[in-house]
Amino acid sequence: MGKDGFIGSLEELVLLALARVHARGDDEAAYGMTVRRELEERAGRDVSIGAVYSTLDRMEAKGLVRSRLADPDPARGGRPRRYFSLTEEGVAAVGQARSMRDRLWDGLEGALDYPG
Amino acid sequence: MTRRPPGVPRVFEALLGIALPPEEQGAALGDLAEEFRRIHAESGPGAARRWYRRQVLSSLRTTVERRWWRHRRGFSGPAEAFSEQGGGRMEGMGRDVRYAVRSLFGQPSYLVIAVLTLGAGIGGTAALWSVIHDTLLKPLPYADDGQLVVLWDQYSWRAPELLHMRDRWDGFDGASGYTTASVTFRLPDGPTSQFNSTLASAELFDVLGTRPLLGRGFEPGDDAPGAAPVVVLGHEVWQNDLGSDPNVLGRIVVIDGEPRTVVGVMPRGFFFPERGYSVFLPGPIDPENSSGRWSVVARLPEGRAIADMAPVLDHVTTELGANFEYPSRQWDRTEGAELFPLRDEIVGDVRTALWLTLGAVGLILAMAVANVSALALSRTRARRQELAIRIALGAGRGRIGRQLLVESTVVGLLAGIVGVAFAAGAFQGIVGALPLTRELSMGLGVDWRIFGAAFGLALLVSLAVGSAPILNFLRAGPRGGLSSSRRVVTSGGVLERGLVVFEMALAVILITGAGLMLRSVDALYDVDPGFEPEGLLKVTVTMGQLDFPDAERGMALEALGDRLEAVPGVQSAAAVQVPPLWGAGWNFGLAIEGREPINRSTLYRFVTEGYFANAGVDVIEGREFEATDEPGSTVVTVVNQAFVREYFADEEVLGARIDPGLGSGWATVVGVVEDEALTGLREPVGPARYVLGRQFSWVPENHTFLIRTSLDPVETLAGPVRAAVREFDPRVAVSDLESMDAAFERALGRTGQMVHLLTALGLLGLVLGAVGVYGVLNHFVTRRTREWGVRLALGQSPARVIRHIMGGAGRLVGFGVALGLIGAWFGSRALSAVLFGIAPTDATSFAGGAIVLTLVGLLAAALPARRAATVDPVISLHSEG
């Protein structure tokens, strides 16, 4: 979280994508590439794996997510997966971001004409 | 064990692996591999690989940047915008570039000075480096050329020695005799031209280790007198004169009037012994001809160096001593045996001059760097307040650092473009201004790899230059910047001042060097050449041996002289075997009737009638050659004053008889002429004798006509002269047509050629030095506007303010000049090889350099000082400067 307690938009997107993967009930599914895929399929954002890790790493430093390394996986060339999950602060941060957005949107329905 | 799934682009994987922090490599690369397999299965290998490459490339920047921040702060990034993909990140960069450009163009004087000085320095260095690389460093077109050596006493080995040693070069991996000659060349039905040719023994190409492109080289026996006449052509001749004919082998070309069969063509770029030698003839090595005209090139066995060859040389001298007699110490081949690297023989003494020039250009580059550094420092200092405010308003320090870096990069890019343009545009000019022989400057070209390197250098230099103020600023932090705006600045600027002192010192070195060269050239101009070069056109004619039999050439030359005198605009024309200022040329032993043989060779020159009057060489005693000196009448000779001083100091020379050594018997001295600078301007004139060609049964194939005319410029005659020679006999080849003035300029030698370049560099140094002093003092004065205001408000007189500033500037300039004089004192030793008539520590040059730089430095300081003294106290106290 920034000094002001808000998160940036890419951080918000990554947190939401991570939450969506988790919401599907499979803890073993939440790692960098699935988050990236979720962002691409759901939000239409083609984000590089480097940027995803960079964001996750930064959010881990801020205490918004945590990660653990699994055992090496032969199917991945003997490399481990790094699973991510939201912390309470992370959940609070996306919630706060949403309510901030909602407050800003409040009363704008019908006033703004936007595509899609 | 790590096992990659099939097909992952390994280079890209490795690339990202290097960029990623070690603890993250596994997870990230594993993710990529897993996804790669999925896409591979779904969309095929091509799509998967494309996807993989795109992922790696777009991840690289974020990853590298993250590591940088992690390194500095322990976590990933300063602001989210930096790590976002695509638009956001690039927009940030775009903003920085736009900001940098705006900021730079806001101060065009800084931009222009920085770009031009850096560009000129870098372009000049790159161009010179190209030349040095080509002439001094590039491998010669021979196998393992470091093993090739030339044996002592060049162009003086005799054919019998070569033939005797032929199978006795034990300890060498082969050796070959060679010499050079100017020959006429034509296709059987074509026009005649003149070429430089190499005559060599049959072993030449084996020793050099170069195989012909077409056909063969020489074969054993090719070099024997009477062997079937063959020729190996250089690539240029094949290309230009034979239209790259693929069926050239077996064709006939006529060389010196003799039809020869083409048996081989050498590859492009091959030359020996110098560039421009394009016709290779085998011998003939005639055991009956014992004139010393051959050189020997040999190959050292692999792994052996020149220093290891002493026993082998002993063997050679013993062998020679046992089989030949050397009555004259001068030509005693058992003495002074030595080997010289072939490269040194080819490059000659140009080496010193080239490195010197590069040194001078390097000084300019150093000055440019110092200049721009000082300016950049001043600029950042002046902007400290602006930057501090931006930081206070929330701009990250990293961001500001990055913007300053982008500014440097923009300057570097522009300087690189200017440098490359400068070097490419001025390359021929630079080559022309260099002290290169015509042979050496052949085939020199712009080396684009070096220009690429120059471009990189421009970037590096400007980044280095830019980083000093950035570090300075980041270290000092914003507080220093803000507070400094509220008080009188008294500190800082030590680095700038140091740079200016450094710059002044370099400028003094350059100007002093240029002064030394100018004074040398002056001294050379003062040398009396003994003839009158003004109004003389010189043209070399070659009469091939078979086209013009020996006995006829002397008369043919006289007839050609008459024909040339009939050309409109020609006052007189006469020929000499070797033109003045050309070099030693031929010399033979000398015998004087009634004396012991003189074991020293003496210069001699074949001339045609009227040579001395035509060339403007005064007759001191007796007479010059006249119409009565017919073939068959008494053989006569004319000697120069140096000859009289050397051999007839106490005796009457007129009427004495000397042996010209040409089988003609005694020749009577009938005249003494003024010492003509035969070999060059730098050497004293040696004893010389002249003979009239038509009195001899043999004269050389080459002669140079000096044609006196009132036409201006004398080159106007070039066309008519060529036409007249062609009309006289199309088998006569014409070459080296130029004014004698041009030959005179060339005779000034490396000194004359380098003087223009060094003077230009000296002047450039002067300008750079002045700009540096002005720039730094200007900033110094501007920064302290308040201080001047306070001083003036408190009643200090403007004159005192000026004195204060000029005093500071004087110390700076004085210190720089003193340092420069010390540098020049050491540096001038390197110049001594090209100086003439003055000592390397010539006081006039040193004093001149010091005075000029002091004046220029103080003048550059006077402008800002005057401005400080005219500051309005009220305005200055309101200013935040």
mmCIF file of C-alpha atoms in Angstrom, chain A residues 7-13 31-34 36-37 40-41 45-59 61-62 69 73-82 84, chain B residues 1-5 13 16 20 23-35 37-38 51 54-56 58-60 62-63 66 70 74-80 83-85:
data_model
loop_
_atom_site.group_PDB
_atom_site.id
_atom_site.type_symbol
_atom_site.label_atom_id
_atom_site.label_comp_id
_atom_site.label_asym_id
_atom_site.label_seq_id
_atom_site.Cartn_x
_atom_site.Cartn_y
_atom_site.Cartn_z
ATOM 1 C CA ILE A 7 -2.985 0.817 -4.125
ATOM 2 C CA GLY A 8 -2.151 1.396 -7.761
ATOM 3 C CA SER A 9 -4.327 0.149 -10.549
ATOM 4 C CA LEU A 10 -2.043 -2.695 -11.650
ATOM 5 C CA GLU A 11 -1.771 -3.787 -8.041
ATOM 6 C CA GLU A 12 -5.531 -3.757 -7.767
ATOM 7 C CA LEU A 13 -5.888 -5.804 -10.941
ATOM 8 C CA TYR A 31 0.742 -18.727 -8.963
ATOM 9 C CA GLY A 32 2.280 -16.183 -11.319
ATOM 10 C CA MET A 33 1.211 -17.667 -14.606
ATOM 11 C CA THR A 34 -2.404 -18.336 -13.638
ATOM 12 C CA ARG A 36 -1.267 -13.547 -15.636
ATOM 13 C CA ARG A 37 -3.711 -15.721 -17.584
ATOM 14 C CA GLU A 40 -5.410 -11.642 -19.920
ATOM 15 C CA GLU A 41 -8.643 -13.625 -20.212
ATOM 16 C CA ARG A 45 -4.675 -6.974 -20.203
ATOM 17 C CA ASP A 46 -1.646 -8.636 -21.777
ATOM 18 C CA VAL A 47 0.816 -8.309 -18.924
ATOM 19 C CA SER A 48 4.269 -9.864 -18.986
ATOM 20 C CA ILE A 49 5.187 -12.461 -16.413
ATOM 21 C CA GLY A 50 7.985 -10.152 -15.319
ATOM 22 C CA ALA A 51 5.520 -7.388 -14.532
ATOM 23 C CA VAL A 52 3.264 -9.801 -12.642
ATOM 24 C CA TYR A 53 6.118 -11.012 -10.474
ATOM 25 C CA SER A 54 7.336 -7.484 -10.013
ATOM 26 C CA THR A 55 3.900 -6.436 -8.749
ATOM 27 C CA LEU A 56 3.426 -9.501 -6.564
ATOM 28 C CA ASP A 57 6.882 -9.039 -5.129
ATOM 29 C CA ARG A 58 6.203 -5.414 -4.321
ATOM 30 C CA MET A 59 2.858 -6.281 -2.714
ATOM 31 C CA ALA A 61 6.911 -6.368 0.630
ATOM 32 C CA LYS A 62 3.899 -4.219 1.533
ATOM 33 C CA LEU A 69 7.464 -22.283 -2.647
ATOM 34 C CA ASP A 73 7.935 -30.096 -10.351
ATOM 35 C CA PRO A 74 9.359 -32.325 -13.120
ATOM 36 C CA ALA A 75 6.638 -31.086 -15.473
ATOM 37 C CA ARG A 76 8.133 -27.612 -15.159
ATOM 38 C CA GLY A 77 11.687 -28.652 -15.886
ATOM 39 C CA GLY A 78 12.255 -29.455 -12.233
ATOM 40 C CA ARG A 79 11.291 -26.001 -11.038
ATOM 41 C CA PRO A 80 9.023 -25.204 -8.122
ATOM 42 C CA ARG A 81 5.835 -23.162 -8.244
ATOM 43 C CA ARG A 82 5.515 -20.113 -6.036
ATOM 44 C CA PHE A 84 0.471 -16.645 -3.686
ATOM 45 C CA MET B 1 18.821 -32.124 -12.391
ATOM 46 C CA THR B 2 17.100 -29.429 -14.321
ATOM 47 C CA ARG B 3 15.376 -30.675 -17.409
ATOM 48 C CA ARG B 4 13.851 -28.266 -19.884
ATOM 49 C CA PRO B 5 10.713 -29.169 -21.750
ATOM 50 C CA GLU B 13 15.327 -18.457 -21.193
ATOM 51 C CA LEU B 16 15.678 -13.854 -18.423
ATOM 52 C CA LEU B 20 15.936 -12.465 -12.566
ATOM 53 C CA GLU B 23 15.547 -16.734 -5.608
ATOM 54 C CA GLU B 24 12.862 -16.029 -8.194
ATOM 55 C CA GLN B 25 14.387 -17.779 -11.162
ATOM 56 C CA GLY B 26 12.799 -21.120 -10.419
ATOM 57 C CA ALA B 27 9.236 -19.910 -10.020
ATOM 58 C CA ALA B 28 9.192 -17.499 -12.946
ATOM 59 C CA LEU B 29 11.014 -19.699 -15.452
ATOM 60 C CA GLY B 30 8.942 -22.659 -14.290
ATOM 61 C CA ASP B 31 5.725 -20.707 -14.899
ATOM 62 C CA LEU B 32 6.920 -19.776 -18.358
ATOM 63 C CA ALA B 33 7.898 -23.355 -19.155
ATOM 64 C CA GLU B 34 4.547 -24.673 -17.987
ATOM 65 C CA GLU B 35 2.593 -22.140 -19.995
ATOM 66 C CA ARG B 37 3.897 -26.449 -22.938
ATOM 67 C CA ARG B 38 0.233 -25.572 -22.729
ATOM 68 C CA TRP B 51 4.713 -16.184 -27.119
ATOM 69 C CA ARG B 54 7.489 -11.867 -26.353
ATOM 70 C CA GLN B 55 7.075 -12.687 -22.669
ATOM 71 C CA VAL B 56 10.805 -12.637 -22.039
ATOM 72 C CA SER B 58 8.567 -7.555 -22.209
ATOM 73 C CA SER B 59 9.607 -8.947 -18.820
ATOM 74 C CA LEU B 60 13.242 -7.998 -19.119
ATOM 75 C CA THR B 62 10.686 -4.583 -15.480
ATOM 76 C CA THR B 63 12.864 -7.299 -14.088
ATOM 77 C CA ARG B 66 13.117 -4.219 -10.110
ATOM 78 C CA ARG B 70 15.573 -4.027 -4.766
ATOM 79 C CA GLY B 74 15.210 -3.771 -0.446
ATOM 80 C CA PHE B 75 11.936 -3.945 -2.317
ATOM 81 C CA SER B 76 10.704 -3.661 -5.803
ATOM 82 C CA GLY B 77 9.899 -0.239 -6.934
ATOM 83 C CA PRO B 78 9.491 3.440 -6.354
ATOM 84 C CA ALA B 79 6.153 3.926 -7.921
ATOM 85 C CA GLU B 80 3.723 1.711 -9.593
ATOM 86 C CA SER B 83 6.341 -1.336 -13.366
ATOM 87 C CA GLU B 84 3.215 -1.165 -15.388
ATOM 88 C CA GLN B 85 3.370 -2.607 -18.867
#
